[in-house]
CSV table of C-alpha atoms in Angstrom, one decimal:
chain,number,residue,atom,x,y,z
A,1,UNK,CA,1.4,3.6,-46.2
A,2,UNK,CA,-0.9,5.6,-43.9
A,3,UNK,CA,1.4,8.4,-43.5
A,4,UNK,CA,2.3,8.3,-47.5
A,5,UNK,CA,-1.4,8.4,-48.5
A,6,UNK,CA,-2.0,11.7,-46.4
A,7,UNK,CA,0.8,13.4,-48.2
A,8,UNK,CA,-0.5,12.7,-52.2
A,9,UNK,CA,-3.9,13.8,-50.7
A,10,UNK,CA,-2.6,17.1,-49.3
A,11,UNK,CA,-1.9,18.2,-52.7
A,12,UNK,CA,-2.3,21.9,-51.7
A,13,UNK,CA,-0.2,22.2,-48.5
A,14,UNK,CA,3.5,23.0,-49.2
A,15,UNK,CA,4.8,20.4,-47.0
A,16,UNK,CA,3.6,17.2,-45.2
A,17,UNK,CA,4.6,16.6,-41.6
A,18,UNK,CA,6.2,13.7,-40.6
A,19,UNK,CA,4.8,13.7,-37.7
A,20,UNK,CA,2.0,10.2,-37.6
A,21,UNK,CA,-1.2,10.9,-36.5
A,22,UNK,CA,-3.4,7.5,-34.9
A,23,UNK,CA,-6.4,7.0,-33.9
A,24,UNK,CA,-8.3,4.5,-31.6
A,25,UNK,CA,-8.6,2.3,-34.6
A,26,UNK,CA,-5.3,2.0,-36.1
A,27,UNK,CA,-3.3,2.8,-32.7
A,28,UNK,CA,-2.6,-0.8,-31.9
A,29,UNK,CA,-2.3,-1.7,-35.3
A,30,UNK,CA,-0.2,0.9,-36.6
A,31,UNK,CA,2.5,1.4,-33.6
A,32,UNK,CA,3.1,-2.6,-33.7
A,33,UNK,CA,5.6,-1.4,-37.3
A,34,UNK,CA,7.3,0.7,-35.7
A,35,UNK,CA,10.6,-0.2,-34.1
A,36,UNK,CA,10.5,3.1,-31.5
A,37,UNK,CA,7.8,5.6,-31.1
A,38,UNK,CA,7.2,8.5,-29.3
A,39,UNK,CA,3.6,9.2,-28.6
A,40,UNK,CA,1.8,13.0,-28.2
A,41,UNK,CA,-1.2,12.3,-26.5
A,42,UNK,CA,-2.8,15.7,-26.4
A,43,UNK,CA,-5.9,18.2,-26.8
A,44,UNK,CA,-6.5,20.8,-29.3
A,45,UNK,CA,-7.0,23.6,-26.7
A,46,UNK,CA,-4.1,22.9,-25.0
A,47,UNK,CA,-1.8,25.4,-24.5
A,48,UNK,CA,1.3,23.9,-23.7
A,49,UNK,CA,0.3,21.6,-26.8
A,50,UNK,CA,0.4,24.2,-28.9
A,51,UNK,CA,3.6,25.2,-28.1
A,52,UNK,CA,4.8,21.8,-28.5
A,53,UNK,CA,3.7,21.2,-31.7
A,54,UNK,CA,6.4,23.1,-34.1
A,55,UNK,CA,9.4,21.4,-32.2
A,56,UNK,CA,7.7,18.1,-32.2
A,57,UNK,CA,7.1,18.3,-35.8
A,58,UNK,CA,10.4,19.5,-36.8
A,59,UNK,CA,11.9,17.0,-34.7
A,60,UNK,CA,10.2,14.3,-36.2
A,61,UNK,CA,11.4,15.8,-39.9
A,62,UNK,CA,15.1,15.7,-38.8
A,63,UNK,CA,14.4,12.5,-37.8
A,64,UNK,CA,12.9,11.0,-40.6
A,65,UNK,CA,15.9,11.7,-42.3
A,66,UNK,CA,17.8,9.8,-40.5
A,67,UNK,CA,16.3,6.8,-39.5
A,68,UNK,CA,13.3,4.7,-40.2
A,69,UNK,CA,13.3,3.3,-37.2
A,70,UNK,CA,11.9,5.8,-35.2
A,71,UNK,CA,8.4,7.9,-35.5
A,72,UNK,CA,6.9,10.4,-33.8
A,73,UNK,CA,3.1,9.8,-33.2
A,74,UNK,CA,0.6,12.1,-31.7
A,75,UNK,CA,-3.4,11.2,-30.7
A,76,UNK,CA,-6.2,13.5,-30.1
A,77,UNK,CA,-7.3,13.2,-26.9
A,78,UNK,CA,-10.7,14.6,-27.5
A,79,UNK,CA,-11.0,12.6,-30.2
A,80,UNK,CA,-9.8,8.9,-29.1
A,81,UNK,CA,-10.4,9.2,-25.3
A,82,UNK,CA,-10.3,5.6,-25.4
A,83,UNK,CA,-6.8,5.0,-26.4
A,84,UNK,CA,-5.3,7.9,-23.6
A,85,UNK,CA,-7.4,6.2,-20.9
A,86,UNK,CA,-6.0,3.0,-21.7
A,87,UNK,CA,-2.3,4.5,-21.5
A,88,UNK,CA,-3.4,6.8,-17.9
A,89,UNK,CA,-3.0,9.7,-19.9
A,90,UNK,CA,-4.5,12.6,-17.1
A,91,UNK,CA,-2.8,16.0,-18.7
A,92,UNK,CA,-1.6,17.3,-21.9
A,93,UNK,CA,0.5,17.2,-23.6
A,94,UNK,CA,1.8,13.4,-22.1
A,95,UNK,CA,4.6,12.2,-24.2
A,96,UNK,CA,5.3,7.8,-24.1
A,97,UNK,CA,8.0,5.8,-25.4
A,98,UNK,CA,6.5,2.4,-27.5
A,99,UNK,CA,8.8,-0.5,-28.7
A,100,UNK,CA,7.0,-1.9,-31.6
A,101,UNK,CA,3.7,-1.3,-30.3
A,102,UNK,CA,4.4,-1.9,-26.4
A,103,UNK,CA,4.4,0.6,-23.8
A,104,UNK,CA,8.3,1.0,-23.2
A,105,UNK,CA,8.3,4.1,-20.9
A,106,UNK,CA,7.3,8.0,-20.8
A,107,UNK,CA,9.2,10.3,-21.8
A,108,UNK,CA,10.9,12.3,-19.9
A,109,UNK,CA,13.5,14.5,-21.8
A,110,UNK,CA,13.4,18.0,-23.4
A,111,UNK,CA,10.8,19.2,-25.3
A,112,UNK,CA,12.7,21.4,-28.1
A,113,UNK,CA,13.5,19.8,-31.3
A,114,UNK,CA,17.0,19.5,-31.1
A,115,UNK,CA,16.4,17.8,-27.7
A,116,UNK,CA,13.8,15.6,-28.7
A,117,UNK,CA,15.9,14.2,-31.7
A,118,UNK,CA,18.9,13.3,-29.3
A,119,UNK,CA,16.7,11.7,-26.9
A,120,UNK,CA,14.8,9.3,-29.3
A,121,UNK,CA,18.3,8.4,-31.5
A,122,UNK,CA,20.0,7.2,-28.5
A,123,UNK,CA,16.3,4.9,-28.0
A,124,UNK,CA,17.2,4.1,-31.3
A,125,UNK,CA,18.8,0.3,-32.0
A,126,UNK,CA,19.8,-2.0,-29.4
A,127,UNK,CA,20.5,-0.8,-26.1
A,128,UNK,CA,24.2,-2.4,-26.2
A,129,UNK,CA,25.9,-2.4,-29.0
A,130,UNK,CA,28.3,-5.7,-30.3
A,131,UNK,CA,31.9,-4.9,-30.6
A,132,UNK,CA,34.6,-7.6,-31.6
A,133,UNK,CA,37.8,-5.9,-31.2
A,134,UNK,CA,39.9,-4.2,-28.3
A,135,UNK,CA,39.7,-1.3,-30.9
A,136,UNK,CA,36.1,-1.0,-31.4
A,137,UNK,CA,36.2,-1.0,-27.9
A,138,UNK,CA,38.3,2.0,-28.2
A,139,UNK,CA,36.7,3.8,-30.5
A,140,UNK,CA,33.2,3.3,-29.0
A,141,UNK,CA,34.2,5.1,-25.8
A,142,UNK,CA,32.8,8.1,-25.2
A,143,UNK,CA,33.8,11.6,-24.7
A,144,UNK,CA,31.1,12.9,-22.3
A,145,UNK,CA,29.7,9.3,-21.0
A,146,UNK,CA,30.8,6.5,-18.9
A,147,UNK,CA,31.5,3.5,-21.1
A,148,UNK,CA,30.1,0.2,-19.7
A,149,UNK,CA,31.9,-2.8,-21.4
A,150,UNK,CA,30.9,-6.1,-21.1
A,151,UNK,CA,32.6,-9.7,-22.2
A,152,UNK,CA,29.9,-12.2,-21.8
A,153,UNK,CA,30.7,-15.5,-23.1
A,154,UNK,CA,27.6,-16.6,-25.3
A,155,UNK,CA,24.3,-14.6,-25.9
A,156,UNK,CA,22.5,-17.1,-24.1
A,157,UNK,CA,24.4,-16.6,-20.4
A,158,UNK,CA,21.6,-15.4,-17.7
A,159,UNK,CA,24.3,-12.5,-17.4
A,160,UNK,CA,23.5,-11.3,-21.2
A,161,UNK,CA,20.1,-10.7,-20.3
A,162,UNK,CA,21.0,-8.5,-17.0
A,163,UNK,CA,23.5,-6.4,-19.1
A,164,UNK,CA,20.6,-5.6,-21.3
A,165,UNK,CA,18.5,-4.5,-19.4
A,166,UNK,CA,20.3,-2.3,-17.1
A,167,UNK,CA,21.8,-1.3,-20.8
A,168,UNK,CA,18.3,-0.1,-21.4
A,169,UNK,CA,17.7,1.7,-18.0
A,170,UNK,CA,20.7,3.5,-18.0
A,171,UNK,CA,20.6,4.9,-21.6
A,172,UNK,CA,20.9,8.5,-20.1
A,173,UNK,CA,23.7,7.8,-17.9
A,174,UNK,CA,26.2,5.7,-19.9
A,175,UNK,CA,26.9,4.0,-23.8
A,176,UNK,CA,27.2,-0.1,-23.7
A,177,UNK,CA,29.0,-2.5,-25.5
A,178,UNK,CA,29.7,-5.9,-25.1
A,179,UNK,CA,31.6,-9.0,-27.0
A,180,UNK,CA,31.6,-13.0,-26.9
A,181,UNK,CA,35.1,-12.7,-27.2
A,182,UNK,CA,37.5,-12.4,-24.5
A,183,UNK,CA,39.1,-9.4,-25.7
A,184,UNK,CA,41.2,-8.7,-23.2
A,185,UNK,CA,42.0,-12.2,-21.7
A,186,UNK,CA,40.3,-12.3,-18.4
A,187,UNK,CA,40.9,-15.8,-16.8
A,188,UNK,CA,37.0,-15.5,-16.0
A,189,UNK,CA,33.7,-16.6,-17.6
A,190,UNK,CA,33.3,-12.6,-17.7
A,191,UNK,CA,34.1,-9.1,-17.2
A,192,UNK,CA,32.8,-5.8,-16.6
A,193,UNK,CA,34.7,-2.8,-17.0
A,194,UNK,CA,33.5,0.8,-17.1
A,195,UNK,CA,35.4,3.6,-18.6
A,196,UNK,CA,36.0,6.9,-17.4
A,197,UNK,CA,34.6,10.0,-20.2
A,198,UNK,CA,37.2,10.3,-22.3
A,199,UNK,CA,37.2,14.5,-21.3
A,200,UNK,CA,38.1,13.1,-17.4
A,201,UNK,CA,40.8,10.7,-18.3
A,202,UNK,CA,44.4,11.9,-16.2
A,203,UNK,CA,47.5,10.5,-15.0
A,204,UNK,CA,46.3,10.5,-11.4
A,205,UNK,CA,43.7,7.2,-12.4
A,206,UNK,CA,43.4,4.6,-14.1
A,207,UNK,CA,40.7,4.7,-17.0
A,208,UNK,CA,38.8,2.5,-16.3
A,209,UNK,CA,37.1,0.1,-13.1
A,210,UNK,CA,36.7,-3.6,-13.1
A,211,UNK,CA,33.6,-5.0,-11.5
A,212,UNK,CA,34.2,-7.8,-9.3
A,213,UNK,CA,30.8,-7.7,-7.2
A,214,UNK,CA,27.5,-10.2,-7.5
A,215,UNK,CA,25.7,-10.4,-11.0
A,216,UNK,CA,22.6,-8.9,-9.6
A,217,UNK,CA,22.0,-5.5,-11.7
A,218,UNK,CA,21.1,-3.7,-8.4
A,219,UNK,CA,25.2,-4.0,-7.5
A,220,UNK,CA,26.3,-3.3,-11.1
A,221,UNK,CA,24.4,-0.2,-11.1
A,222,UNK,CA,26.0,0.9,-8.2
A,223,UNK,CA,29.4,0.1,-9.2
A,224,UNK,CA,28.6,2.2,-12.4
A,225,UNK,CA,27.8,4.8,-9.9
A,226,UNK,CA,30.2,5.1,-7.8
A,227,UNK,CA,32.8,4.5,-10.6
A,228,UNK,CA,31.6,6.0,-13.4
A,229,UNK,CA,32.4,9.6,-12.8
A,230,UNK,CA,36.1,8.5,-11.3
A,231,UNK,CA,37.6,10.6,-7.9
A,232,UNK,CA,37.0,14.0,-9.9
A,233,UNK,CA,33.5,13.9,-12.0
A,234,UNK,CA,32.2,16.5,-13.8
A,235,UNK,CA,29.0,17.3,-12.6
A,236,UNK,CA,26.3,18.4,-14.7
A,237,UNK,CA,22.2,18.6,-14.8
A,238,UNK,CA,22.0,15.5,-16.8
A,239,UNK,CA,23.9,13.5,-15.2
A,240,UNK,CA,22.8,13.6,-11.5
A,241,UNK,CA,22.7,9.9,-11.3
A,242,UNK,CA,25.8,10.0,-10.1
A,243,UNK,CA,25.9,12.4,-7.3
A,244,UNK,CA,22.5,11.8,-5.7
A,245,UNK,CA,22.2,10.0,-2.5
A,246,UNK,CA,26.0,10.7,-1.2
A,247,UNK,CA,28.0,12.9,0.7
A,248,UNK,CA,29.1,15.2,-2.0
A,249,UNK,CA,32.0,17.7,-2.3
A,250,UNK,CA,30.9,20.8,-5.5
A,251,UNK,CA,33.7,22.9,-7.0
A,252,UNK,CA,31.9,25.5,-8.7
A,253,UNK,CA,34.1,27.6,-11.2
A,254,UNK,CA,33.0,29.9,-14.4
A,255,UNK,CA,34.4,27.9,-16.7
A,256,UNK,CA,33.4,24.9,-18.6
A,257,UNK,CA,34.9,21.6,-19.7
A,258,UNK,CA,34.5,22.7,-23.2
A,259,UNK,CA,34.9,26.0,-23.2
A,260,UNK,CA,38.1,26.2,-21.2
A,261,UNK,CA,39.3,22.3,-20.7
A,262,UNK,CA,43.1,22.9,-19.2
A,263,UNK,CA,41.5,25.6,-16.8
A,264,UNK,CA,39.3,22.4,-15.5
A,265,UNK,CA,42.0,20.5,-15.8
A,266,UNK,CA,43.9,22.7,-13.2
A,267,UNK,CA,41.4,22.8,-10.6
A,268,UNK,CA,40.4,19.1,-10.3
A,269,UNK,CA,44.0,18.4,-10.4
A,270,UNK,CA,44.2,20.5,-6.9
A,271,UNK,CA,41.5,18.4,-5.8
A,272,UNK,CA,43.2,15.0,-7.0
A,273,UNK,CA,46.2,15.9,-4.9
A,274,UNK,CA,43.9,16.5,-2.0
A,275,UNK,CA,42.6,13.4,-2.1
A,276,UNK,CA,46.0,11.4,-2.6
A,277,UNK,CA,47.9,13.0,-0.2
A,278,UNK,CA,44.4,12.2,2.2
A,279,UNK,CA,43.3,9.0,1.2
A,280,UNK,CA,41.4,8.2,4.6
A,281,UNK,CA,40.0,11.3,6.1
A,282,UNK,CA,37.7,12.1,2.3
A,283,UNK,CA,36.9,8.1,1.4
A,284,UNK,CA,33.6,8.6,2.1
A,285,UNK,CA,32.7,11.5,-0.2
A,286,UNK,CA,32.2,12.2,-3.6
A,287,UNK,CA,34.2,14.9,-5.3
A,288,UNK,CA,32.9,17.0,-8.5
A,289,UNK,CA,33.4,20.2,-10.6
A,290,UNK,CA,30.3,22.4,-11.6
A,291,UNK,CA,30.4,24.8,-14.3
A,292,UNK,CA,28.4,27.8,-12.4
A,293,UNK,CA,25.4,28.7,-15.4
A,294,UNK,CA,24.9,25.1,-15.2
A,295,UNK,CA,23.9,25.4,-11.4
A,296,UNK,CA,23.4,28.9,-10.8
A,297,UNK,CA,20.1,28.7,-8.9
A,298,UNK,CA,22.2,26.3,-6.5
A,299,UNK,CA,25.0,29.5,-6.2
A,300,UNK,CA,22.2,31.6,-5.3
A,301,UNK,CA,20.7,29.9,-3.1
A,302,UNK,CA,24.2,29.2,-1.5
A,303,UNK,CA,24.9,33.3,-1.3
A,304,UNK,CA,27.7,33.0,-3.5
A,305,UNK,CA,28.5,36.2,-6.3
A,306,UNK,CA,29.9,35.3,-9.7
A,307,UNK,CA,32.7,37.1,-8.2
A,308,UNK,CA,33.7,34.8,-5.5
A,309,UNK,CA,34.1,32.1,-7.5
A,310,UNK,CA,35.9,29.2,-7.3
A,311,UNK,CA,33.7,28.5,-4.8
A,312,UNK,CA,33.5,25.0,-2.7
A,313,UNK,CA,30.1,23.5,-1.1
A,314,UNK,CA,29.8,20.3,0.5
A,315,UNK,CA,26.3,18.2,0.6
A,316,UNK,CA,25.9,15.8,3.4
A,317,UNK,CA,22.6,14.4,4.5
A,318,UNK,CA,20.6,16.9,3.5
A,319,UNK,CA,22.3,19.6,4.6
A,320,UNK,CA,24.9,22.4,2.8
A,321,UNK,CA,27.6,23.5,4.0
A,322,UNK,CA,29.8,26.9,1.9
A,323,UNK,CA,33.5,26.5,2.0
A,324,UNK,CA,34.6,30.1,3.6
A,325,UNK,CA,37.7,30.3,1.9
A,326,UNK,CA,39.1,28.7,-1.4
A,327,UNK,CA,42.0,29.8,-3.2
């Protein structure tokens, strides 16, 4: 109503932004409606504000025409120090997730429009989402993403509430579903499965991992880990989760999974037989493929040319190590 009001008042502009602006007085109130928000808690004579401002606001149009379910706020600073105090706010602009009117998380994605609308549909909805056939199952899985499926027997098992949540943590890293049917007749009261991207699926794995750990989501997080990316992942900036914290194996190469996906094929193949023909001596690291722009600060820092690629660097406790010869 607020935001509707602003617009038949603003008779003269040519267009109203969808962007919501709150105040100390209508903060608490106003946020409460809405399902997911993401706050701008700046200051005028910001800078960096400034330059914020036209991607936030055409994010928040795109957005608007998708869903109602998520707005994109934004608080003076100057004006309302007592609501940015309240949230810790110490520099502008700071950017926080809200779930109908509670403090979710900040925000830490990318700051262009087209970034910021990715980021804030995938807050969008539940953090798992119900499926009730092997086939939705199927067509849920992701191209780009591990898929993390779960059969839990009744919402109401202490196990629902874990998948949730780490659902929720891990929106970056993987896509959730789960059913209260046992779609694929496990003898058990559950099962956990997590599915390879569908770009990384080959002959020389299977498609997917079953869990068979504790229920503690500490361990299934791990498992998602070490799992998710299978023997080969493909390594990129967003999905580090996966290759931080281990002894890690990088096949650097100028080409990318989408640009050039049999070429990727090829090479991680070579490194698949590797591995199976060596089972033992690599069981301990982690293998992945880098498309070089992606990293190329790590290739320079590494003293490796464009024209030396494929190139081979190995990461182990904090130290690098550049493969002399690969071909």
């Amino acid at each position: 109503m607020r935001w509707l009001l602003s617009c038949l008042f603003l008779v003269t502009s040519v267009s109203c932004s969808k962007v919501l602006e709150l105040t100390k007085d209508d903060f608490h109130s106003e946020l409460k409606s809405i399902p997911v928000a993401l706050v701008k808690f700046y200051a005028p004579w910001c800078g960096h504000c400034k330059n914020l401002a036209p991607e936030f606001a055409s994010a928040a149009e795109i957005i608007s025409g998708k869903t109602g379910d998520v707005k994109l706020v934004k608080v003076d600073c100057t004006a309302h120090e007592s609501i940015c105090s309240e949230f810790g706010v110490s520099g502008y602009p700071t950017l926080k997730i809200f779930r109908n009117g509670d403090l979710d998380s900040e925000y830490n994605g990318p700051r262009n429009a087209d970034g910021i609308v990715n980021f804030m549909m995938s807050r969008a909805g539940p953090a798992s989402k119900e499926v009730s056939t092997v086939s939705d199952v199927e067509n849920f899985l992701s191209d780009d993403k591990p898929t993390v499926f779960a059969f839990i027997k009744s919402s109401s098992d202490p196990l629902m509430k874990i998948f949730m949540a780490l659902a929720k943590s891990m929106v970056d890293d993987a896509v959730f579903c789960h059913s209260h049917n046992n779609l694929f007749v496990t003898p058990d009261d559950y099962e956990l499965r997590v599915y390879l991207p569908k770009r990384l699926r080959t002959k020389f794995e299977d498609d997917f991992a079953l869990y068979k750990g504790e229920l503690e989501s500490s361990n299934i997080k791990e498992w998602i880990r070490k799992h998710g990316q299978g023997l080969v992942g493909y390594r990129t900036p967003s999905n580090s989760f996966y290759f931080e914290n281990v002894d890690l194996v990088v096949l650097y190469n100028n080409q990318s999974v989408d640009s050039y996906p049999s070429g990727i094929k090829y090479l991680r193949n070579r490194v698949f037989k590797t591995l199976k023909d060596n089972p033992n001596k690599f069981k301990n690291l982690v293998f992945a493929y880098s498309f070089s722009d992606d990293f190329s600060y790590e290739l320079s820092e590494y003293g490796i040319e464009a024209d030396k690629l494929p190139a081979v660097v190995i990461q182990s406790k904090g130290k690098k190590y550049k493969l002399e010869q690969f071909r």
